[in-house]
Short mmCIF file of C-alpha atoms and ligand atoms in Angstrom, two decimals:
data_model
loop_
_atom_site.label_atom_id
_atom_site.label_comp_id
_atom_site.label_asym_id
_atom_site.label_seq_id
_atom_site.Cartn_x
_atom_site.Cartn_y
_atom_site.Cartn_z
CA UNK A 21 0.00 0.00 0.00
CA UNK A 22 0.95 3.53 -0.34
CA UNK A 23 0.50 5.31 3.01
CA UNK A 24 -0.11 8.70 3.96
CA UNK A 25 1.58 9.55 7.54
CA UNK A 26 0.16 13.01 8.38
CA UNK A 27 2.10 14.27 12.02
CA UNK A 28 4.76 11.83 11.02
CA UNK A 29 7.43 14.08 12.70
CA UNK A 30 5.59 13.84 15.89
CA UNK A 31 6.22 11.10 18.62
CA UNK A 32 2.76 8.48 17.23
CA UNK A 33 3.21 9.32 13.61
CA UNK A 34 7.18 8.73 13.37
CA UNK A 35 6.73 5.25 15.09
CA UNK A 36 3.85 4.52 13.00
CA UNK A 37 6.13 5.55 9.78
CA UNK A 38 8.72 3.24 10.96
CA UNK A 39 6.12 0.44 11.14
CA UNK A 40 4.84 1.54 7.69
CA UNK A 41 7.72 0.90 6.31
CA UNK A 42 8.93 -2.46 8.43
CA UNK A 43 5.56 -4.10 7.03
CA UNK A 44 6.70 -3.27 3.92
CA UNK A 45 4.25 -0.23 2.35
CA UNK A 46 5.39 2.41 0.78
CA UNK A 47 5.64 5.57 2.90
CA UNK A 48 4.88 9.28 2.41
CA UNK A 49 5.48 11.32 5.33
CA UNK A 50 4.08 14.61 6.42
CA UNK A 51 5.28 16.81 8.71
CA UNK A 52 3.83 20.58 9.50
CA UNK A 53 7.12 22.63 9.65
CA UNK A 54 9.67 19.94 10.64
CA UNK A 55 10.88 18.78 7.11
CA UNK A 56 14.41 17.86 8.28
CA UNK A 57 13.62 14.98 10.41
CA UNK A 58 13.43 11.78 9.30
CA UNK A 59 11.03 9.36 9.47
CA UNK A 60 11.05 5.56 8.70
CA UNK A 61 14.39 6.58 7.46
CA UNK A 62 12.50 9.48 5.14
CA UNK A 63 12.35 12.78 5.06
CA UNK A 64 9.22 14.28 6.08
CA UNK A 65 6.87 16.99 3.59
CA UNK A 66 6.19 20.27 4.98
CA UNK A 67 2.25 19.94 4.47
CA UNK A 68 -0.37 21.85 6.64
CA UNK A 69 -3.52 20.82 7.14
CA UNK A 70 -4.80 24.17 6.91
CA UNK A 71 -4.00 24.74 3.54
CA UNK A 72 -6.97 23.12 1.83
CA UNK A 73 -5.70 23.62 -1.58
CA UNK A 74 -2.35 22.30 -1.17
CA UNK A 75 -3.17 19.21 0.44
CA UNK A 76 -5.90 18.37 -1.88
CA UNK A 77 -3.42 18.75 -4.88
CA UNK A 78 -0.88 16.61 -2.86
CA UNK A 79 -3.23 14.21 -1.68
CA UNK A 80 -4.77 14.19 -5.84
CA UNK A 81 -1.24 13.58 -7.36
CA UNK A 82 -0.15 11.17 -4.98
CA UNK A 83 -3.26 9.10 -4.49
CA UNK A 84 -2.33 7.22 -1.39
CA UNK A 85 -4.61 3.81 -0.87
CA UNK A 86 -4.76 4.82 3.15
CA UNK A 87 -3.91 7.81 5.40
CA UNK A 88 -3.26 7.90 8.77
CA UNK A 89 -3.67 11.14 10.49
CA UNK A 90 -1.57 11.58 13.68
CA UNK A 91 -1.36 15.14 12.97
CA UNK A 92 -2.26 17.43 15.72
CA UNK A 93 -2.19 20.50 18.64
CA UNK A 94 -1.81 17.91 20.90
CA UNK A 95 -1.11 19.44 24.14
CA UNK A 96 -4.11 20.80 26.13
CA UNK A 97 -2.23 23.55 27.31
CA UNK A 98 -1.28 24.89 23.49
CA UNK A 99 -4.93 24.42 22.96
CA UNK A 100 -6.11 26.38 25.79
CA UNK A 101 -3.57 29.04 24.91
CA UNK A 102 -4.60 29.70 21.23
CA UNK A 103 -8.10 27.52 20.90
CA UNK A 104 -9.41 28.63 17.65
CA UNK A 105 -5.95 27.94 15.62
CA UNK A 106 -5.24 24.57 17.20
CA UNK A 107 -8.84 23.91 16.37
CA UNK A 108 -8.16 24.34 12.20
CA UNK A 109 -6.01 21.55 12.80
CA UNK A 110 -8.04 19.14 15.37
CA UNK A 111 -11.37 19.55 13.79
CA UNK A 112 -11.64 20.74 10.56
CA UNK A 113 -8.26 19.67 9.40
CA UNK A 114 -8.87 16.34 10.44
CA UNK A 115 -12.28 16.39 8.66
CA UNK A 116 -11.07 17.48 5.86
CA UNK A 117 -8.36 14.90 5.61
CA UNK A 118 -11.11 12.21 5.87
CA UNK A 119 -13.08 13.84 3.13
CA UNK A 120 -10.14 13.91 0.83
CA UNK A 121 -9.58 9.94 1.91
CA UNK A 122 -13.27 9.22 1.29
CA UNK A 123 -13.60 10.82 -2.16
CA UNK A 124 -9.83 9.11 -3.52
CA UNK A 125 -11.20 5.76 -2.01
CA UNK A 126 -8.22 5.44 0.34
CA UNK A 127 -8.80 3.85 3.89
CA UNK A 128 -8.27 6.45 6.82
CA UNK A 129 -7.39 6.00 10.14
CA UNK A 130 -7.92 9.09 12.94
CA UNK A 131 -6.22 8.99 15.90
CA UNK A 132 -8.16 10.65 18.98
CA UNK A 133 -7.98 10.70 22.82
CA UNK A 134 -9.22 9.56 25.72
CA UNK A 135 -9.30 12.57 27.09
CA UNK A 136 -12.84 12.97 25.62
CA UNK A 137 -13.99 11.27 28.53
CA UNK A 138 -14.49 13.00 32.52
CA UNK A 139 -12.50 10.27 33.69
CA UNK A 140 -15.51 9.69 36.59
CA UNK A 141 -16.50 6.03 35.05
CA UNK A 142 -13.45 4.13 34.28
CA UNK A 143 -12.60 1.80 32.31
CA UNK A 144 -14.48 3.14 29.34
CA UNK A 145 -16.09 1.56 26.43
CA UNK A 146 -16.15 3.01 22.72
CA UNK A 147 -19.44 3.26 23.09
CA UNK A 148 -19.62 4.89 26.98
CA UNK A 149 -20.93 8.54 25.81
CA UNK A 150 -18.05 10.95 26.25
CA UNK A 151 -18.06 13.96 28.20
CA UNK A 152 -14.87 15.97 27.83
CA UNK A 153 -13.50 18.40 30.62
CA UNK A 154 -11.14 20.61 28.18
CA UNK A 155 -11.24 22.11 25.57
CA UNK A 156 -8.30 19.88 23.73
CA UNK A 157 -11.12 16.79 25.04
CA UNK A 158 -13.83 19.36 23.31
CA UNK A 159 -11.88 19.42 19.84
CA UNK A 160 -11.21 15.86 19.52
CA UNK A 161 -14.58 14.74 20.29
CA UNK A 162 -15.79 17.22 17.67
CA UNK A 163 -13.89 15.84 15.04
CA UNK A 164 -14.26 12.04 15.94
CA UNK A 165 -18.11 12.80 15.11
CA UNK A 166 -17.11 14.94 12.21
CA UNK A 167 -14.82 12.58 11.10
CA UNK A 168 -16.86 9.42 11.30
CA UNK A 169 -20.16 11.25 9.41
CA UNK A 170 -18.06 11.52 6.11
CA UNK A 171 -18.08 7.66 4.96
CA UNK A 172 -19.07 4.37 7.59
CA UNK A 173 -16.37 2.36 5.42
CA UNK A 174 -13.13 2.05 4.99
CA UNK A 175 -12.68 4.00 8.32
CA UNK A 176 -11.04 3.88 11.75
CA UNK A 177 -10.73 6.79 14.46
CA UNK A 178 -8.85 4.84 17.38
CA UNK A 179 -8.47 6.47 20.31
CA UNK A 180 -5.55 6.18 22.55
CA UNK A 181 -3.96 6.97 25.72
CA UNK A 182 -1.33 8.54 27.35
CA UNK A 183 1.77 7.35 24.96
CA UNK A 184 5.40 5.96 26.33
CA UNK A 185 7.80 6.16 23.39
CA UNK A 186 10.75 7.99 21.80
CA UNK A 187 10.16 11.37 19.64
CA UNK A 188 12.13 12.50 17.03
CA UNK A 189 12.36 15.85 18.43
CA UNK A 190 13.25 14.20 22.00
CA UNK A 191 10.89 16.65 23.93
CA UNK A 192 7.16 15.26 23.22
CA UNK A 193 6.79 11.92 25.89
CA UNK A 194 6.65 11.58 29.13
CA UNK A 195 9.88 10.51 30.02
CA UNK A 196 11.38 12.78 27.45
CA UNK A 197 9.88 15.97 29.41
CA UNK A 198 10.81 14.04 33.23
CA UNK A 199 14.53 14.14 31.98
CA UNK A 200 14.47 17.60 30.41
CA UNK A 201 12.65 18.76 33.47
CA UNK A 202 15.59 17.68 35.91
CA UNK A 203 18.43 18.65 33.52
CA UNK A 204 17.09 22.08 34.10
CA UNK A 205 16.80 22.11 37.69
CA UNK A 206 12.27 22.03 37.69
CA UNK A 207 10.54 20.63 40.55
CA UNK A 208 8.52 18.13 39.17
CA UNK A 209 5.56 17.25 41.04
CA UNK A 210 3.32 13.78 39.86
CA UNK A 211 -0.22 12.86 41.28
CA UNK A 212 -0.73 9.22 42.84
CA UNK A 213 -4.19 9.90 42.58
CA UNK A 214 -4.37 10.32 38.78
CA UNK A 215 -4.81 7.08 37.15
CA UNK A 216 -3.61 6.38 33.48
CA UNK A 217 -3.70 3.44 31.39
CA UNK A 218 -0.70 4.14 28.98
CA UNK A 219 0.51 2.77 25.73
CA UNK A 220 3.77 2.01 23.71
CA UNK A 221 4.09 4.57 20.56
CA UNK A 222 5.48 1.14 19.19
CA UNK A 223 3.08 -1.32 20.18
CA UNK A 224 0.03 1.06 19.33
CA UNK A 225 1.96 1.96 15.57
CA UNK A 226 2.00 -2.00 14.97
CA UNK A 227 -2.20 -1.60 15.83
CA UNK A 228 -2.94 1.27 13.65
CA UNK A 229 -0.68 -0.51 10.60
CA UNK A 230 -2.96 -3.88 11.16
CA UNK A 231 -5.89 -1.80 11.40
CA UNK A 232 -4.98 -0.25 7.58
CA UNK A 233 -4.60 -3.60 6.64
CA UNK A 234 -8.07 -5.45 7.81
CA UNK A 235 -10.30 -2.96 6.10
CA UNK A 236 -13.45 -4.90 7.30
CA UNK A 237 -12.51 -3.71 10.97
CA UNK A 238 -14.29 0.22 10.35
CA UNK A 239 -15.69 2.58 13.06
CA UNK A 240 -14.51 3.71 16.88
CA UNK A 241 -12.10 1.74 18.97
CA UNK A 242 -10.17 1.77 21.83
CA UNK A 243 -6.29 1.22 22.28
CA UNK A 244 -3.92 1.20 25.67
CA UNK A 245 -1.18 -0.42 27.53
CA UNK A 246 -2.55 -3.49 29.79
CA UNK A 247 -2.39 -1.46 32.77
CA UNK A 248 -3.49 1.33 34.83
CA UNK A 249 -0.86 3.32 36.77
CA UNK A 250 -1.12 5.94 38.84
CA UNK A 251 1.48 9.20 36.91
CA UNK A 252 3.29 8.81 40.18
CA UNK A 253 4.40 5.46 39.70
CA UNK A 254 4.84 5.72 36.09
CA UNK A 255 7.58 8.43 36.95
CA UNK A 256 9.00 6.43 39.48
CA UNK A 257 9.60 3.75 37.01
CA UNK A 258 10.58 5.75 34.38
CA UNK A 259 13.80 6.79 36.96
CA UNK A 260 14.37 3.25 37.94
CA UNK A 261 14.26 2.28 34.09
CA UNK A 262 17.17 4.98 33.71
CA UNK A 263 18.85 4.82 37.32
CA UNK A 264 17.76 7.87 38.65
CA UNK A 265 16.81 8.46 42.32
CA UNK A 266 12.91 8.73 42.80
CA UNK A 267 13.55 11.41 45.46
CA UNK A 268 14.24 13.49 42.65
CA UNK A 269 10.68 14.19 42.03
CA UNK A 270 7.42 14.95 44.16
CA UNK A 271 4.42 12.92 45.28
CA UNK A 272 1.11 15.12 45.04
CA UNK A 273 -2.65 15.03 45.02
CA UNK A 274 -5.00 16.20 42.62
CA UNK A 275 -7.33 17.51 45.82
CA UNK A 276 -4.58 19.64 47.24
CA UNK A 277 -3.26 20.81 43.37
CA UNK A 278 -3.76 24.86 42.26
CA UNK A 279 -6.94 25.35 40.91
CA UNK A 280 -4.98 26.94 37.85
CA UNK A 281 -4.30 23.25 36.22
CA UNK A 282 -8.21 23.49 35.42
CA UNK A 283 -11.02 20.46 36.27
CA UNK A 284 -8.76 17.08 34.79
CA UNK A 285 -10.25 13.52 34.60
CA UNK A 286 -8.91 11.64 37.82
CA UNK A 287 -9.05 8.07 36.14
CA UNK A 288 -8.90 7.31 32.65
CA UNK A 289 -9.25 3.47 31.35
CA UNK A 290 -10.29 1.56 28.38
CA UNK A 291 -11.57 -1.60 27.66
CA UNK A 292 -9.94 -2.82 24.86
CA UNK A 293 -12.29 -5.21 23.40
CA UNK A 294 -13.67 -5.96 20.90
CA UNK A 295 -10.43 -4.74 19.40
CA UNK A 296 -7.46 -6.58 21.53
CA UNK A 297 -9.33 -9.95 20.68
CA UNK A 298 -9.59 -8.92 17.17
CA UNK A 299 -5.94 -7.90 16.32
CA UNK A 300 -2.61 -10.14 16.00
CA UNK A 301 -0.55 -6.93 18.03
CA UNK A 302 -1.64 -7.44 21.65
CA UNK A 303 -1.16 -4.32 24.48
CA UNK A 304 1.94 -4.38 26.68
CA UNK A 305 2.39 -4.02 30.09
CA UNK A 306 4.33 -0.61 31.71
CA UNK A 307 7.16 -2.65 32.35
CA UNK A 308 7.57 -3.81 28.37
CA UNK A 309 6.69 -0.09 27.64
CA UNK A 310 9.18 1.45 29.85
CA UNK A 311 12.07 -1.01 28.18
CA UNK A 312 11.29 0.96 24.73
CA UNK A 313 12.54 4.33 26.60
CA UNK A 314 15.65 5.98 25.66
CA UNK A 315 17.85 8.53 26.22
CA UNK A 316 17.42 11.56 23.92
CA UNK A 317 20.87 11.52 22.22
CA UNK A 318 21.19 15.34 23.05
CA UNK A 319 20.61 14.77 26.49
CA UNK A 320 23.48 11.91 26.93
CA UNK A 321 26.40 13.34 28.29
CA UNK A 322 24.54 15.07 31.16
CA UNK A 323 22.52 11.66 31.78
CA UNK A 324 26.18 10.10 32.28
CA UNK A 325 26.62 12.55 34.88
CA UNK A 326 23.40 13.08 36.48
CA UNK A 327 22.21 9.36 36.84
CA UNK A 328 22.52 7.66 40.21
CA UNK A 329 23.15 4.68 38.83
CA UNK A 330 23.90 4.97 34.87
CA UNK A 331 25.16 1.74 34.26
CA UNK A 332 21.50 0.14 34.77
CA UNK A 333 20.53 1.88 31.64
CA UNK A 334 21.66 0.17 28.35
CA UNK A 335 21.47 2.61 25.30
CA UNK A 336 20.31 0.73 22.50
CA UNK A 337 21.08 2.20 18.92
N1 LIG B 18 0.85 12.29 23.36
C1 LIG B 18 -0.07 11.61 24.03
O1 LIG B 18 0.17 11.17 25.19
C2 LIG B 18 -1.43 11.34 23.39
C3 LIG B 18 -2.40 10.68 24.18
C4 LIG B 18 -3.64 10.37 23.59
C5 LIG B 18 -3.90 10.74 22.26
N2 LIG B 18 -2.93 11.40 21.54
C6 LIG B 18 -3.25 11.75 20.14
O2 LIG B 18 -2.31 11.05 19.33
C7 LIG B 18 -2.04 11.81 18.14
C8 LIG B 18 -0.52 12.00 18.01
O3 LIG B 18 -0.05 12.73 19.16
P1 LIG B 18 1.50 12.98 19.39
O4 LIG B 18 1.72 13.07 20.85
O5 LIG B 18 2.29 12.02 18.58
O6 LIG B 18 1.65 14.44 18.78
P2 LIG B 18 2.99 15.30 18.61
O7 LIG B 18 4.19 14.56 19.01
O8 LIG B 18 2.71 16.61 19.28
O9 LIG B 18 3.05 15.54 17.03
C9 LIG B 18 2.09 16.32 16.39
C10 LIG B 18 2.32 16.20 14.90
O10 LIG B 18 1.33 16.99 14.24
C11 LIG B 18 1.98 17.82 13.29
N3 LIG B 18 1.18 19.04 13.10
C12 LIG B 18 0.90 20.01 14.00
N4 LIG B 18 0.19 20.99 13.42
C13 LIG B 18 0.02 20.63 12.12
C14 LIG B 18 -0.59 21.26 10.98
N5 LIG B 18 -1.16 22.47 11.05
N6 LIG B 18 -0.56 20.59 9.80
C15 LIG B 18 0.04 19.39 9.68
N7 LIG B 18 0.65 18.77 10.71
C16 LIG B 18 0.64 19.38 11.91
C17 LIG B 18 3.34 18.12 13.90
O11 LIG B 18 4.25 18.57 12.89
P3 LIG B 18 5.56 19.46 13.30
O12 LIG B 18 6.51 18.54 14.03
O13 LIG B 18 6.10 19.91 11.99
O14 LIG B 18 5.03 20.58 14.16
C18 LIG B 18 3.69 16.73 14.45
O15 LIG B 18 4.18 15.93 13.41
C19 LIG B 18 -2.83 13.11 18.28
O16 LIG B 18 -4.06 12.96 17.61
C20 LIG B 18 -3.09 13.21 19.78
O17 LIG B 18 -4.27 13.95 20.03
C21 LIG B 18 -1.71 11.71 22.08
#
């Protein structure tokens, strides 16, 4: 197949253009502004989604058979700051993008959030009726529904949870933004009372690149790790994974956080059925997740020096 990776500079959409590739499709990669890094061992297109006319013309020319959009303002706080530009992007360049798939006949796959639920009814169904606290939950909900009205074939949005894995740029996951935040001296405070089910950017890439090819699974699904954690203990392992000292960061509590971080869901979970017993690629535990991590090459030399215990980490290539 010829693929369409839209965000495929971002820390989802370059794993899932590596796993384009390893299964052996052809790959076109789109980045928004980030043309120099490579993806799946390409170089990524400059393409926004806001410019109707250019992607269209792209989108004509190259006439993918499937697109996968992981293209998107993807931190609530960038959202909150600047709603109504993020949203050209999370709503109506994501509908677009499945109108363009629909009318060239190419399979699309949208990638979307968990965050569209309160978090007051864990674990969640696909078909639990969201009710999103912000407005990055708002947006993606929006163009789920927006996305699913333009065709009821040939069509996946999957939505996912918080994602372990290693971005390009080395500053979009979790652990990526832990390690930043103690090589410049942050306090970094995690709740124990804020419940996550994470996934692999790996292990959810090899699920969206099964999904393109089983085009009789179509409509809303859900995708996660195998377990809930609390973001306490996922930082805690992170450090162990990398031999750092957990008394380098701080336990809190949602109830006794600053009003200013805004009403969040407490407890986010899936159920992963029908979809887990319908796909070869099965979720992975945090401990298979957290073996993925790496060091951001950028960040190496002060790791070396900074670690507690540096030789427990094993950089792989
Ligand atoms: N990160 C998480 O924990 C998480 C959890 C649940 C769901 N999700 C969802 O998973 C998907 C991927 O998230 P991610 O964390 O991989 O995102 P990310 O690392 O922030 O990457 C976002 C990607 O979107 C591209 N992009 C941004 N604005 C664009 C525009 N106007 N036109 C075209 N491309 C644009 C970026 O390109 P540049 O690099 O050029 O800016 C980048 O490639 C999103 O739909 C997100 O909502 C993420």
């Amino acid at each position: 197949m010829k693929v369409a990776v839209f965000g495929a500079s971002g820390l989802l959409g370059s794993a899932v253009s590596q796993s384009v590739v390893r299964r052996g499709h052809l790959l076109y990669p789109y980045s928004n502004v980030s043309p120099t890094v490579h993806s799946g061992g390409q170089r990524c297109e400059a393409l926004s989604l806001e410019n109707d006319e250019q992607l269209t013309r792209e989108l004509f020319d190259q006439w993918p058979d499937a697109i996968v959009n992981c293209a998107a303002v993807s931190s609530p706080d960038a959202v909150n700051l600047f709603p109504e530009k993020a949203k050209l992007v999370n709503v109506v360049g994501a509908h677009r993008l499945a109108s363009i798939a629909s009318h060239i006949g190419a399979r699309f796959i949208h990638i979307s959030t968990d965050m569209v639920f309160d978090g007051k009814n864990s674990p969640y169904r696909s078909t639990d009726v969201p009710n999103p606290l912000s407005e990055y939950g708002k947006q993606k909900l929006e163009a789920e529904k927006k996305v699913l009205s333009v065709n009821e074939e040939n069509i996946v949005v999957l939505r996912i949870t918080l994602i372990n894995g290693n971005s390009p740029s080395g500053k979009r996951s979790q652990h990526e933004k832990i390690l930043r935040g103690l090589a410049e001296q942050k306090t970094l405070t995690f709740f124990d009372d804020e419940i996550r089910q994470p996934c692999s950017s790996e292990n959810t890439s090899d699920a969206v690149v099964e999904l393109l090819e089983r085009p009789q699974l179509n409509g809303l699904f859900h995708w996660a790790g195998s377990e809930e954690v609390s973001r306490y203990e996922l930082a805690i392992r992170i450090l162990r994974h990398f031999g750092i000292n957990s008394e380098k960061i701080i336990r809190g509590s949602v109830q006794t956080a600053s009003a200013e971080l805004g009403e969040r869901p407490n407890h986010l979970s899936f159920i992963l059925e029908p979809l887990s017993s319908k796909l070869c690629v099965q979720p992975l535990s945090i401990e298979e997740q957290i073996q993925q991590l790496k060091i951001p090459l950028d960040m190496y030399s002060w790791y070396r020096k900074f670690a507690d215990c540096p030789s427990s980490y094993v950089h792989r290539f």
